[in-house]
PDB file of C-alpha atoms in Angstrom:
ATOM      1  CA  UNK A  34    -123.164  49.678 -40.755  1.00 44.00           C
ATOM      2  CA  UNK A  35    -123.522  45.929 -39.412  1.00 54.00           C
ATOM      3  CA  UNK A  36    -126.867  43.740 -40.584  1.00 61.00           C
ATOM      4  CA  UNK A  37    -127.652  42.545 -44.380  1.00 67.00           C
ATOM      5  CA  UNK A  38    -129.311  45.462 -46.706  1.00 63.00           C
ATOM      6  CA  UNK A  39    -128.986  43.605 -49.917  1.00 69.00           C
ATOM      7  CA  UNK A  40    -129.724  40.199 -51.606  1.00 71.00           C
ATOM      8  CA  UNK A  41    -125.788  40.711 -52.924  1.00 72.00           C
ATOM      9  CA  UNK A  42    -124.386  41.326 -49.479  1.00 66.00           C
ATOM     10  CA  UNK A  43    -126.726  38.135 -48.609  1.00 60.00           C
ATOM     11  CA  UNK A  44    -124.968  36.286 -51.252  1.00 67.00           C
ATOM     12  CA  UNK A  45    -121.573  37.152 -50.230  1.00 66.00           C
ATOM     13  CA  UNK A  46    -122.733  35.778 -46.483  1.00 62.00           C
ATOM     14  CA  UNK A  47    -119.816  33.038 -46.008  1.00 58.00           C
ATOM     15  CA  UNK A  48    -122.475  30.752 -43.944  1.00 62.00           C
ATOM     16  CA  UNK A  49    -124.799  30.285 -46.490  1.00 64.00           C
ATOM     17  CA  UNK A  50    -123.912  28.766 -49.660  1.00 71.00           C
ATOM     18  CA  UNK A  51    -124.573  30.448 -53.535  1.00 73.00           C
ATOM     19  CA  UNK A  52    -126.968  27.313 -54.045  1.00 74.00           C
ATOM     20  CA  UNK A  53    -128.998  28.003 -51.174  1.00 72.00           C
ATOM     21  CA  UNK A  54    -128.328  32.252 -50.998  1.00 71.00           C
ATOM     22  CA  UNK A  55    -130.573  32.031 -54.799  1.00 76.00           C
ATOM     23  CA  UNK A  56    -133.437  29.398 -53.351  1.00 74.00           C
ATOM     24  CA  UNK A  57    -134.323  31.532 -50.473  1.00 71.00           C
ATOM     25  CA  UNK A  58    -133.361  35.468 -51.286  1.00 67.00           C
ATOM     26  CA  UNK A  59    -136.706  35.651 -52.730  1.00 71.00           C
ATOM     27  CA  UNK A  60    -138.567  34.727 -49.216  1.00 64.00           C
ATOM     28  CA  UNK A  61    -136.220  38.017 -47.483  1.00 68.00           C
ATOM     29  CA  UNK A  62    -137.382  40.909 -46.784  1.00 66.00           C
ATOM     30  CA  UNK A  63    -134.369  44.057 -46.865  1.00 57.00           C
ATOM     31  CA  UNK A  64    -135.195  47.165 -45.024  1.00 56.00           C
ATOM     32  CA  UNK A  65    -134.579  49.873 -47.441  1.00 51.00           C
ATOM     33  CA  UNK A  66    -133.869  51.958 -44.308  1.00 49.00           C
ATOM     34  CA  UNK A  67    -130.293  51.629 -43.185  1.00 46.00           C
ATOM     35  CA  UNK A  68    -130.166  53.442 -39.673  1.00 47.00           C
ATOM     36  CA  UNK A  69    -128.005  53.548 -37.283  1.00 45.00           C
ATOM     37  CA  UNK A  70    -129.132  54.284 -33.360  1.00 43.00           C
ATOM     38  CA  UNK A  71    -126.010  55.487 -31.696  1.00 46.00           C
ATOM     39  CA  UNK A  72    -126.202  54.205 -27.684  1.00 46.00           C
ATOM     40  CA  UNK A  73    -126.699  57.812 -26.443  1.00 52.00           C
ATOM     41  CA  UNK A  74    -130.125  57.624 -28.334  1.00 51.00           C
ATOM     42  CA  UNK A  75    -131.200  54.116 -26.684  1.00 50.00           C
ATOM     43  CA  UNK A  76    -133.503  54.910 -23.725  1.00 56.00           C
ATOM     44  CA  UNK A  77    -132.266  53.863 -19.917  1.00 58.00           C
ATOM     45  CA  UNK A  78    -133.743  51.149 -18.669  1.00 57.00           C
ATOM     46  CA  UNK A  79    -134.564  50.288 -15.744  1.00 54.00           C
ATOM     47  CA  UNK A  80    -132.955  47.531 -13.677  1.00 53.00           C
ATOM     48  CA  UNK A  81    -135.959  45.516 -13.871  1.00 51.00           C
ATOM     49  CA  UNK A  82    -136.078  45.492 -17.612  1.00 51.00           C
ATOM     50  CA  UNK A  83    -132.599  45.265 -18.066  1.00 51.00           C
ATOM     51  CA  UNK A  84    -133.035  41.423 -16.059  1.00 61.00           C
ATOM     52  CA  UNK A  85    -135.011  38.988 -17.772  1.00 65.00           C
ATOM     53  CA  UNK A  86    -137.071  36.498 -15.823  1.00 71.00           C
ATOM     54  CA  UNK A  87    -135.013  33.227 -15.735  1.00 76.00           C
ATOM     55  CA  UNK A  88    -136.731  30.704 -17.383  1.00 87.00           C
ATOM     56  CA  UNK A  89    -138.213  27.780 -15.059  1.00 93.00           C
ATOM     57  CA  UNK A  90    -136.318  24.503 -14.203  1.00 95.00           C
ATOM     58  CA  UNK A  91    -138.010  21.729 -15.668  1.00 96.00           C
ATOM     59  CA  UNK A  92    -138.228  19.463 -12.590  1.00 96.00           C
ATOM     60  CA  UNK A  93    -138.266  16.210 -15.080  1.00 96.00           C
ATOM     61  CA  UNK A  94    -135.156  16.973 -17.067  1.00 95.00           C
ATOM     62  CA  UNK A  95    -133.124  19.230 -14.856  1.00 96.00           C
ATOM     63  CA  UNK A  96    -129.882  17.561 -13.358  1.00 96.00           C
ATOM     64  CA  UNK A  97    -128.779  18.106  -9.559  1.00 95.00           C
ATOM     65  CA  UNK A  98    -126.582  20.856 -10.372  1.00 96.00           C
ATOM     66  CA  UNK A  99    -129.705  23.139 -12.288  1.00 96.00           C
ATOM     67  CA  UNK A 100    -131.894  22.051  -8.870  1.00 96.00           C
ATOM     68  CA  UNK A 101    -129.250  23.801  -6.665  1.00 95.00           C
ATOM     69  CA  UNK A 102    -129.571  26.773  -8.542  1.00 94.00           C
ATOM     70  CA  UNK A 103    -132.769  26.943  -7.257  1.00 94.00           C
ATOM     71  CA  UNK A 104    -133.056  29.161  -3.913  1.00 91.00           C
ATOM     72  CA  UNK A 105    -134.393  26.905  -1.680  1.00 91.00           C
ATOM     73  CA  UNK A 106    -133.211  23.508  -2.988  1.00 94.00           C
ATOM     74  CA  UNK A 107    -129.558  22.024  -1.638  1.00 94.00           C
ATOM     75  CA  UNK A 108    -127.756  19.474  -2.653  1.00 95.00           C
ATOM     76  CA  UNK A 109    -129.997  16.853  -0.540  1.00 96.00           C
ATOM     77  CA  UNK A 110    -133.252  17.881  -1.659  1.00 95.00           C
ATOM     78  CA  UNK A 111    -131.825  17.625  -5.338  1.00 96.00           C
ATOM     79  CA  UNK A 112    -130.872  14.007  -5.268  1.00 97.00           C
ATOM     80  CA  UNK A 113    -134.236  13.222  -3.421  1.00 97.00           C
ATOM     81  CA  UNK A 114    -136.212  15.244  -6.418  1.00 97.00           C
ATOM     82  CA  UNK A 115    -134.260  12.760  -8.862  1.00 97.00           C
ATOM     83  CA  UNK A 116    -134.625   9.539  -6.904  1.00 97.00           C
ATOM     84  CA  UNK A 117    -138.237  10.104  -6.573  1.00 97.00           C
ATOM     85  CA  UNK A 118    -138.689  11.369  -9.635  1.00 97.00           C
ATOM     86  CA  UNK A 119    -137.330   8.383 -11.428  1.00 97.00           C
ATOM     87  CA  UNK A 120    -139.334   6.002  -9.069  1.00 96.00           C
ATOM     88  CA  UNK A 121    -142.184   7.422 -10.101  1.00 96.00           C
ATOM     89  CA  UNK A 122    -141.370   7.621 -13.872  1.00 96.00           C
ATOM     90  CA  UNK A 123    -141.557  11.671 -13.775  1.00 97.00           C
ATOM     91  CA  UNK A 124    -143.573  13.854 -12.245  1.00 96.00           C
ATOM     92  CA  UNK A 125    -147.228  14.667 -13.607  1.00 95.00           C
ATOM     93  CA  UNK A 126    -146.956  17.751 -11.560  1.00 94.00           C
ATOM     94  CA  UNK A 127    -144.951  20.173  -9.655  1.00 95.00           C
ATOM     95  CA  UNK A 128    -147.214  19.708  -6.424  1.00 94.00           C
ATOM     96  CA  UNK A 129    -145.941  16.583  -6.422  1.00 96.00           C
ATOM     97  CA  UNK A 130    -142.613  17.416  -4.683  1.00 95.00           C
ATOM     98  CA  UNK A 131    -144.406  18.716  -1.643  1.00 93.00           C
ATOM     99  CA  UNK A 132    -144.882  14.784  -1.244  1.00 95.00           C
ATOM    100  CA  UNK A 133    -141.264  14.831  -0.102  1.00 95.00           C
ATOM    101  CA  UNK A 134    -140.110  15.079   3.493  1.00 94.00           C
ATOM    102  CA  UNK A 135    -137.329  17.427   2.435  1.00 93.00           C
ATOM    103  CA  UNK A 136    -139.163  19.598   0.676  1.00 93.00           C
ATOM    104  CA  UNK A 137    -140.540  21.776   4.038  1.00 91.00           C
ATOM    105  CA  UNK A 138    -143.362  24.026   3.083  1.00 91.00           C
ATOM    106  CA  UNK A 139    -141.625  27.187   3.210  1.00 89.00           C
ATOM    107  CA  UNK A 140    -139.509  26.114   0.360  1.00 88.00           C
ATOM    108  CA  UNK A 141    -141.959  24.766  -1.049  1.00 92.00           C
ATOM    109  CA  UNK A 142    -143.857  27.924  -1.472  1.00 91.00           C
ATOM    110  CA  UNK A 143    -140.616  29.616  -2.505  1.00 91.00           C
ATOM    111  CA  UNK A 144    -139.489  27.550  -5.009  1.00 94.00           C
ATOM    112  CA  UNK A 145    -143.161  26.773  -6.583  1.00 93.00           C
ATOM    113  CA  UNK A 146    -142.316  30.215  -8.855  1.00 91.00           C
ATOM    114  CA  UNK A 147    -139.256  28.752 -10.206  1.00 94.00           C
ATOM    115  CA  UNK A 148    -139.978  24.934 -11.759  1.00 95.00           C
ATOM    116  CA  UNK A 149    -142.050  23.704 -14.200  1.00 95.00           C
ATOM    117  CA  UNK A 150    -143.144  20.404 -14.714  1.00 93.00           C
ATOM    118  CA  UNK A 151    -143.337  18.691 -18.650  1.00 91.00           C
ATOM    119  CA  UNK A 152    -145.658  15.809 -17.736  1.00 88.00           C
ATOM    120  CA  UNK A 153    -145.262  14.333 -21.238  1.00 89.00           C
ATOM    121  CA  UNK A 154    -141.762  12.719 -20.549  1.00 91.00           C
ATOM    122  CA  UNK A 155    -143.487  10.308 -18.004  1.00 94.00           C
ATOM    123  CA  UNK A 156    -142.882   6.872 -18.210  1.00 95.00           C
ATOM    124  CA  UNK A 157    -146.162   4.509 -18.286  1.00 95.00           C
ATOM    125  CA  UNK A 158    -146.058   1.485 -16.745  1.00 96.00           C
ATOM    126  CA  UNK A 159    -148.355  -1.253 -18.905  1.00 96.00           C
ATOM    127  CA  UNK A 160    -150.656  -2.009 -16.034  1.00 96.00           C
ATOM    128  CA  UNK A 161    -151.860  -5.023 -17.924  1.00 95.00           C
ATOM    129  CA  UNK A 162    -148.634  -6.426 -19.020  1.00 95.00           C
ATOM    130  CA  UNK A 163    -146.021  -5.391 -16.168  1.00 96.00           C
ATOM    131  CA  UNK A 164    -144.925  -7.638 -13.899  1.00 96.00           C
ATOM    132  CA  UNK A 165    -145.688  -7.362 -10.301  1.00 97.00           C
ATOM    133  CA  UNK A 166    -141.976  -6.064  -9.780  1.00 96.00           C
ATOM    134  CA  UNK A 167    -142.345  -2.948 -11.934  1.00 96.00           C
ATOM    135  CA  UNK A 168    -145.789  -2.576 -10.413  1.00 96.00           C
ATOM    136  CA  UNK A 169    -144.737  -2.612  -6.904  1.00 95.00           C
ATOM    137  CA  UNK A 170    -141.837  -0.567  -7.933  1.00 95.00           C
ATOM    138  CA  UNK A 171    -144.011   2.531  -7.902  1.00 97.00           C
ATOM    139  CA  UNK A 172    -144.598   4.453  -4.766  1.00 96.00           C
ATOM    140  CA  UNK A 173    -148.668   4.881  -5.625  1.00 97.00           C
ATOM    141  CA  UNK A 174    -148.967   1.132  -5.365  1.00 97.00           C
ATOM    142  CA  UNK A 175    -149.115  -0.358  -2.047  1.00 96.00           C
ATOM    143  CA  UNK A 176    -148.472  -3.758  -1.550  1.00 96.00           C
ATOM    144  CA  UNK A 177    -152.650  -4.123  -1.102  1.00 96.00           C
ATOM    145  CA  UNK A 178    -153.031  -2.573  -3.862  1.00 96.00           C
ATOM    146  CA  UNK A 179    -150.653  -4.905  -5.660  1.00 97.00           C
ATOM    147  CA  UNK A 180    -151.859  -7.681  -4.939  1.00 96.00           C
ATOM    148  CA  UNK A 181    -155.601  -6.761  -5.972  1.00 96.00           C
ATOM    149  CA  UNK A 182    -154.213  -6.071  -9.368  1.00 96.00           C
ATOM    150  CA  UNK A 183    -152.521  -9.345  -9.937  1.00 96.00           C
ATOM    151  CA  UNK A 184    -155.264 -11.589  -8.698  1.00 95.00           C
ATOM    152  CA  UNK A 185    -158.028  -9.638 -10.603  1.00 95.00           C
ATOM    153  CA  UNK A 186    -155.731  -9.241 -14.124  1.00 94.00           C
ATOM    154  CA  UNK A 187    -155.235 -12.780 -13.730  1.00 93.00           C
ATOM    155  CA  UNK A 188    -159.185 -13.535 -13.472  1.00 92.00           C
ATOM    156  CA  UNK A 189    -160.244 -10.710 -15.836  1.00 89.00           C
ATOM    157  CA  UNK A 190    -157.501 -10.164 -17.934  1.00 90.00           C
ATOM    158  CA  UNK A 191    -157.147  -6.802 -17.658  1.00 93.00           C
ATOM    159  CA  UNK A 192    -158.399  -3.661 -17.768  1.00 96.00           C
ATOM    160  CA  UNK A 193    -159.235  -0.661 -20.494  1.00 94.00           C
ATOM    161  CA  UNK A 194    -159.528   2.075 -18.410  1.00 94.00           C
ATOM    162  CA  UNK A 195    -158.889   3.354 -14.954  1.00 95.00           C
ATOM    163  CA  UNK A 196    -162.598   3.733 -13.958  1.00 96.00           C
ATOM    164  CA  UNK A 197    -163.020  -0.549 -14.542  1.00 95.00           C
ATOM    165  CA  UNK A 198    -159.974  -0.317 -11.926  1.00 96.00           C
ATOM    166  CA  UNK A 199    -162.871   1.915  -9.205  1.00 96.00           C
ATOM    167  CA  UNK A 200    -165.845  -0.491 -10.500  1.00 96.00           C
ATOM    168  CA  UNK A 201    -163.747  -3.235  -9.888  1.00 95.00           C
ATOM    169  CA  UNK A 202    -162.704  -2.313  -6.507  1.00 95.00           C
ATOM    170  CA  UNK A 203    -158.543  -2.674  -7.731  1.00 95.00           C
ATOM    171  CA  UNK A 204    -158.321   1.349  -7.028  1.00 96.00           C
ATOM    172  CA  UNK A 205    -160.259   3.675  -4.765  1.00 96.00           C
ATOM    173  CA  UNK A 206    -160.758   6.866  -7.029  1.00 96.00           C
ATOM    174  CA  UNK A 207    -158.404   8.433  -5.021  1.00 95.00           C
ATOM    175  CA  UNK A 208    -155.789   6.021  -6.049  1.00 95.00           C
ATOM    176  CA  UNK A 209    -156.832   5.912  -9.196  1.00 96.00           C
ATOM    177  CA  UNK A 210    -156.506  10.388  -9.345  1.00 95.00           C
ATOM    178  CA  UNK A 211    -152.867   9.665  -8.644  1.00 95.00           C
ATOM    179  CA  UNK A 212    -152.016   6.820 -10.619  1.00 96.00           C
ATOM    180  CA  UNK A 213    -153.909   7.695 -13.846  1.00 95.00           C
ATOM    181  CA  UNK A 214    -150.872   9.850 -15.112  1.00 95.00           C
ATOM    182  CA  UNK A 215    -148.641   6.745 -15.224  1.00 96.00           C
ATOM    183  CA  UNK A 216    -150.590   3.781 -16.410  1.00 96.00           C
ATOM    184  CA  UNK A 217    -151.457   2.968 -19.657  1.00 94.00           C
ATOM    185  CA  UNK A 218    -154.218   0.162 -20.712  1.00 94.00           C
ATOM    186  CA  UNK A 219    -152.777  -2.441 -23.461  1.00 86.00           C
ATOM    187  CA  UNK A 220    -155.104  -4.858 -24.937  1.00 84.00           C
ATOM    188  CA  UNK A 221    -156.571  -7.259 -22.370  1.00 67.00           C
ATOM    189  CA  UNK A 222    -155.791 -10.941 -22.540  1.00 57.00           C
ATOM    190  CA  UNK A 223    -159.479 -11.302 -23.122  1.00 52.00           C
ATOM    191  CA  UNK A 224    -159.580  -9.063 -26.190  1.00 48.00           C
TER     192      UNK A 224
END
């Protein structure tokens, strides 16, 4: 019968070497029962459980071809995912691509079931240190907005946290709800 009953058979394995068959046969447990289900004793099963749930498309690392695959998502929304996506450094979340024009929201509603979104692979843009090209770069800071920050970094020297940003009148909080996932707060000039 097929499977490993025995710390001998074990040690006979051809991928594992003698060394390291003796440092870890005492961490294996063998079944002392050796059976054998023949296929005519393995319940049917439905066609439901018989097709696993495909995993979800990670909208931050997936390429244009695993976008496609989505239902819902052609070759023109793809490249407009990833061109957004790197302008703004990765998405924070999956709502996010209801921001784009070619994302209607019938497909948005059907493909919402099939992404995920790994916010931790976002890139942070220094908002004390960057220069105003990176800043502007973003498509959460309008050229307003810009401006407010250079002016006041150059007066204050910075900031440590988004809500100085509000008190300081940089950010209105609802800026500041969608651009909190992609700054970051070095140490002020002043510190």
């Amino acid at each position: 019968s097929e499977g490993i009953h025995s710390a001998e058979h074990f040690k006979r394995c051809y991928v594992v070497s003698e060394e390291m068959a003796e440092k870890i046969v005492p961490y294996i447990i063998f079944s002392t029962k050796r059976e054998v289900i023949t296929k005519e004793e393995i319940p049917p099963q439905s066609e439901s459980e018989t097709t696993a749930p495909k995993p979800l498309v990670d909208i931050n690392r997936a390429d244009s071809a695993a976008l496609v695959a989505i239902d819902g998502i052609g070759p023109k929304s793809a490249s407009e995912i990833i061109k957004y996506r790197k302008l703004l450094g990765g998405y924070h979340s999956v709502e996010q691509l209801s921001e784009l024009k070619c994302i209607t929201e019938s497909n948005f509603e059907k493909i919402l079931a099939k992404i995920s979104c790994d916010s931790f692979v976002i890139s942070k843009i220094d908002v004390n240190f960057a220069s105003p090209k990176e800043l502007e770069r973003h498509p959460y800071v309008s050229a307003q907005t810009l401006r407010r920050i250079i002016k006041q970094r150059q007066l204050k020297g910075g900031w440590s946290r988004i809500e100085e940003m509000i008190e300081d009148d940089i950010l209105s909080e609802e800026e500041a709800k969608r651009l909190a996932p992609y700054l970051r707060f070095g140490p002020r000039a002043t510190e």
